[in-house]
Coordinates of C-alpha atoms in Angstrom, one line a residue:
M63 CA 143.6 38.6 4.4
P64 CA 145.1 40.2 7.9
T65 CA 142.7 42.1 9.9
F66 CA 143.7 44.6 12.0
K67 CA 142.1 46.2 15.2
K68 CA 142.6 49.8 16.1
T69 CA 140.8 51.5 19.6
Y70 CA 140.5 55.2 19.1
Y71 CA 141.4 57.0 22.3
M72 CA 139.9 60.5 23.0
N73 CA 141.3 63.0 25.9
V74 CA 138.7 64.5 27.6
Q75 CA 138.6 67.4 30.6
K76 CA 136.7 68.7 32.9
T77 CA 136.3 72.4 34.0
V78 CA 135.9 72.4 38.0
R79 CA 134.3 75.5 39.7
T80 CA 135.1 75.9 43.5
K81 CA 133.9 78.4 45.2
V82 CA 136.0 80.5 48.3
N83 CA 134.6 82.6 50.9
K84 CA 137.2 85.4 51.2
T85 CA 137.2 87.7 53.9
R86 CA 138.9 91.8 53.3
H87 CA 139.4 93.3 56.4
H88 CA 139.9 98.2 55.6
T89 CA 142.7 99.4 58.2
K90 CA 140.0 103.4 58.5
K91 CA 136.9 101.1 59.1
V92 CA 136.7 98.1 60.9
F93 CA 134.2 96.0 59.3
H94 CA 134.6 92.0 58.4
K95 CA 132.9 91.2 54.6
A96 CA 131.9 88.4 53.1
S97 CA 132.3 87.1 50.0
T98 CA 132.5 84.1 47.5
H99 CA 134.4 84.0 44.5
Q100 CA 134.0 81.1 42.3
L101 CA 137.6 79.9 41.7
S102 CA 138.1 77.3 38.1
S103 CA 140.1 74.9 37.2
T104 CA 140.9 72.3 34.3
I105 CA 142.1 68.6 34.9
P106 CA 142.1 65.7 32.9
L107 CA 140.3 62.9 33.3
P108 CA 141.6 58.9 32.0
L109 CA 141.3 58.8 28.2
V110 CA 138.2 57.5 27.3
P111 CA 137.8 55.1 23.8
I112 CA 135.4 56.6 22.1
I113 CA 135.8 53.8 19.0
E114 CA 136.4 50.5 19.9
E115 CA 138.0 47.7 18.2
I116 CA 137.4 48.8 14.7
D117 CA 138.1 45.6 11.8
I118 CA 140.8 47.1 9.8
K119 CA 141.9 44.8 6.6
S120 CA 144.6 44.6 4.0
L121 CA 144.4 43.1 1.3
S122 CA 148.5 43.4 0.1
H123 CA 150.0 42.0 -2.7
L124 CA 153.3 41.5 -4.9
D125 CA 153.5 42.5 -8.5
I126 CA 156.4 40.7 -9.6
L127 CA 158.6 41.2 -13.3
L128 CA 161.0 39.6 -14.2
P129 CA 162.8 39.6 -17.4
D130 CA 162.1 37.6 -20.3
Q131 CA 158.3 36.5 -18.2
S132 CA 154.8 37.6 -18.0
P133 CA 154.2 39.6 -14.8
K134 CA 153.5 37.4 -11.8
R135 CA 151.1 38.2 -8.5
I136 CA 151.8 36.9 -5.4
E137 CA 149.0 37.9 -2.3
L138 CA 150.1 38.7 1.2
G139 CA 149.3 37.2 4.2
R140 CA 151.1 37.9 7.4
N141 CA 153.5 34.7 7.3
E142 CA 157.1 36.2 6.6
L143 CA 158.6 35.5 3.4
I144 CA 162.5 35.3 1.8
I145 CA 162.8 36.3 -1.8
G146 CA 165.9 35.1 -3.4
R147 CA 167.9 32.9 -5.9
D148 CA 167.4 30.2 -3.8
N149 CA 164.7 27.2 -4.5
D150 CA 163.5 27.1 -0.6
C151 CA 162.5 30.7 -0.7
S152 CA 158.9 31.8 -0.4
I153 CA 159.6 34.1 -3.7
H154 CA 162.0 32.7 -6.4
L155 CA 163.4 34.6 -8.1
P156 CA 165.7 32.9 -11.2
L157 CA 168.9 35.7 -11.6
A158 CA 172.2 35.7 -11.3
N159 CA 172.1 39.3 -9.3
A160 CA 170.1 38.2 -6.4
S161 CA 171.7 36.6 -3.5
R162 CA 170.7 33.0 -2.7
K163 CA 168.5 35.0 -0.1
H164 CA 168.1 38.4 -0.7
A165 CA 165.6 40.1 1.3
R166 CA 163.1 39.5 3.9
L167 CA 158.7 40.6 3.4
F168 CA 157.4 40.7 6.7
V169 CA 154.6 42.1 8.9
K170 CA 155.3 44.4 12.3
G171 CA 151.8 45.4 13.5
E172 CA 149.6 47.1 10.7
E173 CA 152.8 47.3 8.0
F174 CA 154.4 45.9 6.3
L175 CA 158.3 45.5 5.9
I176 CA 161.4 44.8 3.5
E177 CA 164.8 44.3 4.5
D178 CA 167.9 43.8 2.9
L179 CA 169.5 40.6 4.1
N180 CA 173.1 41.6 3.2
S181 CA 172.6 40.9 -0.3
T182 CA 175.3 41.6 -2.4
N183 CA 173.8 43.6 -5.2
G184 CA 171.2 45.2 -2.0
T185 CA 167.6 45.6 -2.0
Y186 CA 166.6 49.4 -4.0
V187 CA 162.7 50.5 -2.6
N188 CA 161.7 53.9 -4.5
G189 CA 165.3 53.9 -5.8
V190 CA 166.9 54.3 -2.5
R191 CA 169.1 51.0 -1.2
I192 CA 167.7 50.0 1.9
S193 CA 168.5 47.9 4.9
R194 CA 165.2 47.9 6.4
C195 CA 161.5 50.1 5.5
T196 CA 158.3 50.7 5.9
L197 CA 156.5 49.7 2.3
R198 CA 153.8 51.9 1.2
N199 CA 151.0 51.5 -0.8
H200 CA 152.6 51.1 -5.0
D201 CA 156.2 51.1 -3.3
Q202 CA 158.8 50.1 -6.6
I203 CA 161.8 47.4 -5.2
R204 CA 164.5 46.1 -6.7
I205 CA 165.8 43.6 -6.4
G206 CA 168.8 42.6 -9.6
E207 CA 166.7 42.7 -12.7
A208 CA 163.5 42.3 -11.2
R209 CA 161.1 45.3 -10.5
I210 CA 158.8 44.5 -7.5
Q211 CA 155.3 46.4 -7.1
F212 CA 154.1 46.8 -3.5
V213 CA 149.9 47.4 -3.5
Q214 CA 148.2 47.6 -0.9
Q215 CA 144.1 48.5 0.0
K216 CA 142.8 49.3 3.6
F217 CA 139.0 49.2 4.5
R218 CA 136.8 49.3 7.5
A219 CA 134.4 46.0 7.4

């Protein structure tokens, strides 16, 4: 189960008041009158962490539906997976219209991505042919005749 850590920051600004002494000169009657004016300005302060290290756990899996076979569920971790027709692939698809090494599923930061490996028939996510795509919960992946649903549940630890 992958764990992601995040730190949230808050922008903080401080208002600074400065006292300035002003002297006035009048031409008809010459007198000096000192008065005090307050000037204020806002200065940004460095970012302040307001919540540090929230553990976000992620349970992710693929539901794979192949023609004439019962559905399969594959739990996902942080390891890269190769999807294809070749027996050496992490996810083996015994389909004539899938390339030997068809697509790659991997984690980058906190997101799961799928990348087409220059397959002949292409990789589709939600009906759109992709070269690389960030996966979201309930995305539908199509590789040849295989239908794959990406499911991701995120929660705080």
